[in-house]
PDB file of N, CA, C and O in Angstrom, chain B, residues numbered from 101:
ATOM      1  N   MET B 101       0.835  -1.203   0.000  1.00  0.00           N
ATOM      2  CA  MET B 101       0.000   0.000   0.000  1.00  0.00           C
ATOM      3  C   MET B 101       0.873   1.258   0.000  1.00  0.00           C
ATOM      4  O   MET B 101       0.710   2.137  -0.846  1.00  0.00           O
ATOM      5  N   VAL B 102       1.793   1.331   0.950  1.00  0.00           N
ATOM      6  CA  VAL B 102       2.682   2.491   1.039  1.00  0.00           C
ATOM      7  C   VAL B 102       3.548   2.583  -0.214  1.00  0.00           C
ATOM      8  O   VAL B 102       3.795   3.668  -0.740  1.00  0.00           O
ATOM      9  N   HIS B 103       4.007   1.412  -0.682  1.00  0.00           N
ATOM     10  CA  HIS B 103       4.847   1.377  -1.873  1.00  0.00           C
ATOM     11  C   HIS B 103       4.106   1.961  -3.079  1.00  0.00           C
ATOM     12  O   HIS B 103       4.688   2.711  -3.864  1.00  0.00           O
ATOM     13  N   GLY B 104       2.827   1.618  -3.224  1.00  0.00           N
ATOM     14  CA  GLY B 104       2.028   2.130  -4.343  1.00  0.00           C
ATOM     15  C   GLY B 104       1.904   3.640  -4.303  1.00  0.00           C
ATOM     16  O   GLY B 104       1.988   4.307  -5.334  1.00  0.00           O
ATOM     17  N   ILE B 105       1.702   4.183  -3.093  1.00  0.00           N
ATOM     18  CA  ILE B 105       1.598   5.636  -2.944  1.00  0.00           C
ATOM     19  C   ILE B 105       2.926   6.297  -3.296  1.00  0.00           C
ATOM     20  O   ILE B 105       2.953   7.314  -3.989  1.00  0.00           O
ATOM     21  N   ALA B 106       4.028   5.718  -2.818  1.00  0.00           N
ATOM     22  CA  ALA B 106       5.350   6.275  -3.091  1.00  0.00           C
ATOM     23  C   ALA B 106       5.625   6.280  -4.596  1.00  0.00           C
ATOM     24  O   ALA B 106       6.176   7.239  -5.136  1.00  0.00           O
ATOM     25  N   THR B 107       5.226   5.174  -5.273  1.00  0.00           N
ATOM     26  CA  THR B 107       5.426   5.095  -6.714  1.00  0.00           C
ATOM     27  C   THR B 107       4.629   6.183  -7.424  1.00  0.00           C
ATOM     28  O   THR B 107       5.133   6.835  -8.339  1.00  0.00           O
ATOM     29  N   ARG B 108       3.392   6.374  -6.999  1.00  0.00           N
ATOM     30  CA  ARG B 108       2.539   7.379  -7.622  1.00  0.00           C
ATOM     31  C   ARG B 108       3.131   8.775  -7.419  1.00  0.00           C
ATOM     32  O   ARG B 108       3.135   9.593  -8.340  1.00  0.00           O
ATOM     33  N   VAL B 109       3.629   9.042  -6.210  1.00  0.00           N
ATOM     34  CA  VAL B 109       4.221  10.349  -5.904  1.00  0.00           C
ATOM     35  C   VAL B 109       5.457  10.584  -6.763  1.00  0.00           C
ATOM     36  O   VAL B 109       5.632  11.675  -7.304  1.00  0.00           O
ATOM     37  N   SER B 110       6.320   9.570  -6.896  1.00  0.00           N
ATOM     38  CA  SER B 110       7.537   9.736  -7.682  1.00  0.00           C
ATOM     39  C   SER B 110       7.192   9.913  -9.170  1.00  0.00           C
ATOM     40  O   SER B 110       7.855  10.675  -9.874  1.00  0.00           O
ATOM     41  N   GLU B 111       6.159   9.213  -9.642  1.00  0.00           N
ATOM     42  CA  GLU B 111       5.727   9.394 -11.030  1.00  0.00           C
ATOM     43  C   GLU B 111       5.242  10.823 -11.246  1.00  0.00           C
ATOM     44  O   GLU B 111       5.558  11.445 -12.259  1.00  0.00           O
ATOM     45  N   GLN B 112       4.473  11.339 -10.287  1.00  0.00           N
ATOM     46  CA  GLN B 112       3.967  12.701 -10.372  1.00  0.00           C
ATOM     47  C   GLN B 112       5.126  13.694 -10.390  1.00  0.00           C
ATOM     48  O   GLN B 112       5.116  14.658 -11.155  1.00  0.00           O
ATOM     49  N   ALA B 113       6.124  13.453  -9.543  1.00  0.00           N
ATOM     50  CA  ALA B 113       7.278  14.345  -9.461  1.00  0.00           C
ATOM     51  C   ALA B 113       8.043  14.353 -10.787  1.00  0.00           C
ATOM     52  O   ALA B 113       8.448  15.414 -11.260  1.00  0.00           O
ATOM     53  N   SER B 114       8.241  13.179 -11.386  1.00  0.00           N
ATOM     54  CA  SER B 114       8.984  13.115 -12.641  1.00  0.00           C
ATOM     55  C   SER B 114       8.200  13.785 -13.770  1.00  0.00           C
ATOM     56  O   SER B 114       8.794  14.431 -14.632  1.00  0.00           O
ATOM     57  N   SER B 115       6.868  13.638 -13.773  1.00  0.00           N
ATOM     58  CA  SER B 115       6.076  14.283 -14.815  1.00  0.00           C
ATOM     59  C   SER B 115       6.083  15.798 -14.614  1.00  0.00           C
ATOM     60  O   SER B 115       6.090  16.548 -15.590  1.00  0.00           O
ATOM     61  N   ASP B 116       6.082  16.254 -13.364  1.00  0.00           N
ATOM     62  CA  ASP B 116       6.183  17.688 -13.086  1.00  0.00           C
ATOM     63  C   ASP B 116       7.519  18.230 -13.580  1.00  0.00           C
ATOM     64  O   ASP B 116       7.585  19.319 -14.150  1.00  0.00           O
ATOM     65  N   LYS B 117       8.577  17.464 -13.356  1.00  0.00           N
ATOM     66  CA  LYS B 117       9.905  17.874 -13.799  1.00  0.00           C
ATOM     67  C   LYS B 117       9.921  17.994 -15.321  1.00  0.00           C
ATOM     68  O   LYS B 117      10.494  18.929 -15.882  1.00  0.00           O
ATOM     69  N   LEU B 118       9.277  17.023 -15.976  1.00  0.00           N
ATOM     70  CA  LEU B 118       9.232  17.018 -17.431  1.00  0.00           C
ATOM     71  C   LEU B 118       8.465  18.220 -17.968  1.00  0.00           C
ATOM     72  O   LEU B 118       8.923  18.891 -18.892  1.00  0.00           O
ATOM     73  N   THR B 119       7.292  18.492 -17.386  1.00  0.00           N
ATOM     74  CA  THR B 119       6.511  19.637 -17.852  1.00  0.00           C
ATOM     75  C   THR B 119       7.247  20.936 -17.554  1.00  0.00           C
ATOM     76  O   THR B 119       7.177  21.888 -18.332  1.00  0.00           O
ATOM     77  N   GLY B 120       7.951  20.974 -16.427  1.00  0.00           N
ATOM     78  CA  GLY B 120       8.748  22.157 -16.095  1.00  0.00           C
ATOM     79  C   GLY B 120       9.829  22.388 -17.126  1.00  0.00           C
ATOM     80  O   GLY B 120      10.081  23.520 -17.538  1.00  0.00           O
ATOM     81  N   ARG B 121      10.470  21.301 -17.543  1.00  0.00           N
ATOM     82  CA  ARG B 121      11.533  21.400 -18.543  1.00  0.00           C
ATOM     83  C   ARG B 121      10.952  21.841 -19.880  1.00  0.00           C
ATOM     84  O   ARG B 121      11.526  22.683 -20.571  1.00  0.00           O
ATOM     85  N   LEU B 122       9.792  21.256 -20.243  1.00  0.00           N
ATOM     86  CA  LEU B 122       9.148  21.644 -21.494  1.00  0.00           C
ATOM     87  C   LEU B 122       8.757  23.116 -21.472  1.00  0.00           C
ATOM     88  O   LEU B 122       8.917  23.828 -22.464  1.00  0.00           O
ATOM     89  N   ARG B 123       8.241  23.566 -20.324  1.00  0.00           N
ATOM     90  CA  ARG B 123       7.848  24.966 -20.195  1.00  0.00           C
ATOM     91  C   ARG B 123       9.070  25.865 -20.332  1.00  0.00           C
ATOM     92  O   ARG B 123       9.014  26.901 -20.995  1.00  0.00           O
ATOM     93  N   ALA B 124      10.177  25.464 -19.702  1.00  0.00           N
ATOM     94  CA  ALA B 124      11.417  26.237 -19.792  1.00  0.00           C
ATOM     95  C   ALA B 124      11.908  26.273 -21.238  1.00  0.00           C
ATOM     96  O   ALA B 124      12.344  27.317 -21.723  1.00  0.00           O
ATOM     97  N   MET B 125      11.837  25.127 -21.927  1.00  0.00           N
ATOM     98  CA  MET B 125      12.283  25.068 -23.313  1.00  0.00           C
ATOM     99  C   MET B 125      11.430  25.964 -24.197  1.00  0.00           C
ATOM    100  O   MET B 125      11.961  26.696 -25.032  1.00  0.00           O
ATOM    101  N   SER B 126      10.102  25.913 -24.020  1.00  0.00           N
ATOM    102  CA  SER B 126       9.227  26.745 -24.851  1.00  0.00           C
ATOM    103  C   SER B 126       9.468  28.222 -24.569  1.00  0.00           C
ATOM    104  O   SER B 126       9.389  29.055 -25.471  1.00  0.00           O
ATOM    105  N   TYR B 127       9.765  28.543 -23.302  1.00  0.00           N
ATOM    106  CA  TYR B 127      10.085  29.926 -22.943  1.00  0.00           C
ATOM    107  C   TYR B 127      11.374  30.360 -23.626  1.00  0.00           C
ATOM    108  O   TYR B 127      11.449  31.452 -24.189  1.00  0.00           O
ATOM    109  N   ILE B 128      12.389  29.497 -23.575  1.00  0.00           N
ATOM    110  CA  ILE B 128      13.667  29.798 -24.223  1.00  0.00           C
ATOM    111  C   ILE B 128      13.461  29.970 -25.724  1.00  0.00           C
ATOM    112  O   ILE B 128      13.973  30.918 -26.320  1.00  0.00           O
ATOM    113  N   TRP B 129      12.706  29.048 -26.338  1.00  0.00           N
ATOM    114  CA  TRP B 129      12.500  29.121 -27.779  1.00  0.00           C
ATOM    115  C   TRP B 129      11.745  30.378 -28.175  1.00  0.00           C
ATOM    116  O   TRP B 129      12.075  31.003 -29.183  1.00  0.00           O
ATOM    117  N   SER B 130      10.721  30.766 -27.387  1.00  0.00           N
ATOM    118  CA  SER B 130       9.969  31.974 -27.717  1.00  0.00           C
ATOM    119  C   SER B 130      10.861  33.202 -27.563  1.00  0.00           C
ATOM    120  O   SER B 130      10.771  34.138 -28.357  1.00  0.00           O
ATOM    121  N   THR B 131      11.722  33.203 -26.545  1.00  0.00           N
ATOM    122  CA  THR B 131      12.640  34.320 -26.343  1.00  0.00           C
ATOM    123  C   THR B 131      13.640  34.396 -27.484  1.00  0.00           C
ATOM    124  O   THR B 131      13.901  35.473 -28.019  1.00  0.00           O
ATOM    125  N   VAL B 132      14.200  33.244 -27.855  1.00  0.00           N
ATOM    126  CA  VAL B 132      15.167  33.210 -28.954  1.00  0.00           C
ATOM    127  C   VAL B 132      14.498  33.657 -30.255  1.00  0.00           C
ATOM    128  O   VAL B 132      15.068  34.434 -31.020  1.00  0.00           O
ATOM    129  N   GLY B 133      13.279  33.156 -30.496  1.00  0.00           N
ATOM    130  CA  GLY B 133      12.556  33.520 -31.713  1.00  0.00           C
ATOM    131  C   GLY B 133      12.243  35.001 -31.758  1.00  0.00           C
ATOM    132  O   GLY B 133      12.348  35.639 -32.806  1.00  0.00           O
ATOM    133  N   TRP B 134      11.857  35.544 -30.612  1.00  0.00           N
ATOM    134  CA  TRP B 134      11.530  36.965 -30.518  1.00  0.00           C
ATOM    135  C   TRP B 134      12.772  37.809 -30.767  1.00  0.00           C
ATOM    136  O   TRP B 134      12.728  38.791 -31.509  1.00  0.00           O
ATOM    137  N   ALA B 135      13.889  37.417 -30.136  1.00  0.00           N
ATOM    138  CA  ALA B 135      15.143  38.157 -30.332  1.00  0.00           C
ATOM    139  C   ALA B 135      15.609  38.018 -31.780  1.00  0.00           C
ATOM    140  O   ALA B 135      16.175  38.949 -32.351  1.00  0.00           O
ATOM    141  N   ASP B 136      15.365  36.845 -32.365  1.00  0.00           N
ATOM    142  CA  ASP B 136      15.827  36.559 -33.720  1.00  0.00           C
ATOM    143  C   ASP B 136      15.138  37.463 -34.739  1.00  0.00           C
ATOM    144  O   ASP B 136      15.731  37.818 -35.758  1.00  0.00           O
ATOM    145  N   GLN B 137      13.874  37.838 -34.464  1.00  0.00           N
ATOM    146  CA  GLN B 137      13.154  38.703 -35.391  1.00  0.00           C
ATOM    147  C   GLN B 137      13.788  40.087 -35.464  1.00  0.00           C
ATOM    148  O   GLN B 137      13.871  40.685 -36.537  1.00  0.00           O
ATOM    149  N   PHE B 138      14.234  40.588 -34.319  1.00  0.00           N
ATOM    150  CA  PHE B 138      14.754  41.951 -34.262  1.00  0.00           C
ATOM    151  C   PHE B 138      16.268  41.997 -34.438  1.00  0.00           C
ATOM    152  O   PHE B 138      16.794  42.820 -35.187  1.00  0.00           O
ATOM    153  N   ARG B 139      16.960  41.101 -33.737  1.00  0.00           N
ATOM    154  CA  ARG B 139      18.415  41.070 -33.798  1.00  0.00           C
ATOM    155  C   ARG B 139      18.857  39.619 -33.988  1.00  0.00           C
ATOM    156  O   ARG B 139      19.037  38.905 -33.002  1.00  0.00           O
ATOM    157  N   PRO B 140      19.034  39.173 -35.209  1.00  0.00           N
ATOM    158  CA  PRO B 140      19.415  37.773 -35.467  1.00  0.00           C
ATOM    159  C   PRO B 140      20.675  37.354 -34.710  1.00  0.00           C
ATOM    160  O   PRO B 140      20.776  36.214 -34.258  1.00  0.00           O
ATOM    161  N   ASP B 141      21.640  38.275 -34.569  1.00  0.00           N
ATOM    162  CA  ASP B 141      22.871  37.906 -33.871  1.00  0.00           C
ATOM    163  C   ASP B 141      22.600  37.608 -32.395  1.00  0.00           C
ATOM    164  O   ASP B 141      23.207  36.707 -31.816  1.00  0.00           O
ATOM    165  N   VAL B 142      21.679  38.374 -31.787  1.00  0.00           N
ATOM    166  CA  VAL B 142      21.326  38.146 -30.383  1.00  0.00           C
ATOM    167  C   VAL B 142      20.629  36.795 -30.235  1.00  0.00           C
ATOM    168  O   VAL B 142      20.919  36.035 -29.312  1.00  0.00           O
ATOM    169  N   GLY B 143      19.709  36.505 -31.151  1.00  0.00           N
ATOM    170  CA  GLY B 143      19.001  35.229 -31.112  1.00  0.00           C
ATOM    171  C   GLY B 143      19.955  34.057 -31.217  1.00  0.00           C
ATOM    172  O   GLY B 143      19.814  33.064 -30.503  1.00  0.00           O
ATOM    173  N   ARG B 144      20.939  34.176 -32.118  1.00  0.00           N
ATOM    174  CA  ARG B 144      21.899  33.082 -32.282  1.00  0.00           C
ATOM    175  C   ARG B 144      22.788  32.945 -31.055  1.00  0.00           C
ATOM    176  O   ARG B 144      23.144  31.835 -30.660  1.00  0.00           O
ATOM    177  N   ARG B 145      23.144  34.075 -30.453  1.00  0.00           N
ATOM    178  CA  ARG B 145      23.983  34.015 -29.256  1.00  0.00           C
ATOM    179  C   ARG B 145      23.219  33.341 -28.119  1.00  0.00           C
ATOM    180  O   ARG B 145      23.778  32.518 -27.394  1.00  0.00           O
ATOM    181  N   LEU B 146      21.936  33.691 -27.965  1.00  0.00           N
ATOM    182  CA  LEU B 146      21.097  33.055 -26.938  1.00  0.00           C
ATOM    183  C   LEU B 146      21.024  31.551 -27.181  1.00  0.00           C
ATOM    184  O   LEU B 146      21.146  30.754 -26.251  1.00  0.00           O
ATOM    185  N   LEU B 147      20.823  31.177 -28.436  1.00  0.00           N
ATOM    186  CA  LEU B 147      20.706  29.772 -28.783  1.00  0.00           C
ATOM    187  C   LEU B 147      22.005  29.037 -28.478  1.00  0.00           C
ATOM    188  O   LEU B 147      21.990  27.926 -27.948  1.00  0.00           O
ATOM    189  N   ARG B 148      23.133  29.668 -28.817  1.00  0.00           N
ATOM    190  CA  ARG B 148      24.428  29.056 -28.574  1.00  0.00           C
ATOM    191  C   ARG B 148      24.658  28.893 -27.070  1.00  0.00           C
ATOM    192  O   ARG B 148      25.182  27.872 -26.627  1.00  0.00           O
ATOM    193  N   ASN B 149      24.266  29.901 -26.290  1.00  0.00           N
ATOM    194  CA  ASN B 149      24.430  29.834 -24.833  1.00  0.00           C
ATOM    195  C   ASN B 149      23.623  28.686 -24.244  1.00  0.00           C
ATOM    196  O   ASN B 149      24.134  27.942 -23.408  1.00  0.00           O
ATOM    197  N   THR B 150      22.365  28.529 -24.668  1.00  0.00           N
ATOM    198  CA  THR B 150      21.530  27.458 -24.115  1.00  0.00           C
ATOM    199  C   THR B 150      22.098  26.104 -24.517  1.00  0.00           C
ATOM    200  O   THR B 150      22.059  25.155 -23.734  1.00  0.00           O
ATOM    201  N   ARG B 151      22.632  26.009 -25.748  1.00  0.00           N
ATOM    202  CA  ARG B 151      23.203  24.741 -26.191  1.00  0.00           C
ATOM    203  C   ARG B 151      24.426  24.378 -25.368  1.00  0.00           C
ATOM    204  O   ARG B 151      24.560  23.234 -24.932  1.00  0.00           O
ATOM    205  N   SER B 152      25.324  25.337 -25.148  1.00  0.00           N
ATOM    206  CA  SER B 152      26.550  25.043 -24.410  1.00  0.00           C
ATOM    207  C   SER B 152      26.236  24.711 -22.954  1.00  0.00           C
ATOM    208  O   SER B 152      26.918  23.882 -22.351  1.00  0.00           O
ATOM    209  N   LYS B 153      25.199  25.354 -22.376  1.00  0.00           N
ATOM    210  CA  LYS B 153      24.808  25.036 -21.004  1.00  0.00           C
ATOM    211  C   LYS B 153      24.320  23.600 -20.909  1.00  0.00           C
ATOM    212  O   LYS B 153      24.649  22.890 -19.959  1.00  0.00           O
ATOM    213  N   ARG B 154      23.535  23.169 -21.895  1.00  0.00           N
ATOM    214  CA  ARG B 154      22.978  21.827 -21.861  1.00  0.00           C
ATOM    215  C   ARG B 154      24.088  20.785 -21.982  1.00  0.00           C
ATOM    216  O   ARG B 154      24.026  19.737 -21.339  1.00  0.00           O
ATOM    217  N   GLU B 155      25.118  21.069 -22.812  1.00  0.00           N
ATOM    218  CA  GLU B 155      26.186  20.100 -23.029  1.00  0.00           C
ATOM    219  C   GLU B 155      27.096  19.968 -21.816  1.00  0.00           C
ATOM    220  O   GLU B 155      27.552  18.868 -21.504  1.00  0.00           O
ATOM    221  N   SER B 156      27.366  21.071 -21.131  1.00  0.00           N
ATOM    222  CA  SER B 156      28.302  21.039 -20.004  1.00  0.00           C
ATOM    223  C   SER B 156      27.699  20.363 -18.772  1.00  0.00           C
ATOM    224  O   SER B 156      28.361  20.256 -17.740  1.00  0.00           O
TER     225      SER B 156
END
């Protein structure tokens, strides 16, 4: 019984983490896209920064 609850809680936590990451990614992409419309160099720099952060 307790094990089932713990499993459900951990599943919920992992799905929250996933949606949080997706939300962060969509925010980053919208920011990069917005910057890209006005200043392409800024958009590319933002994109490069997010890529290097993810790799490190």
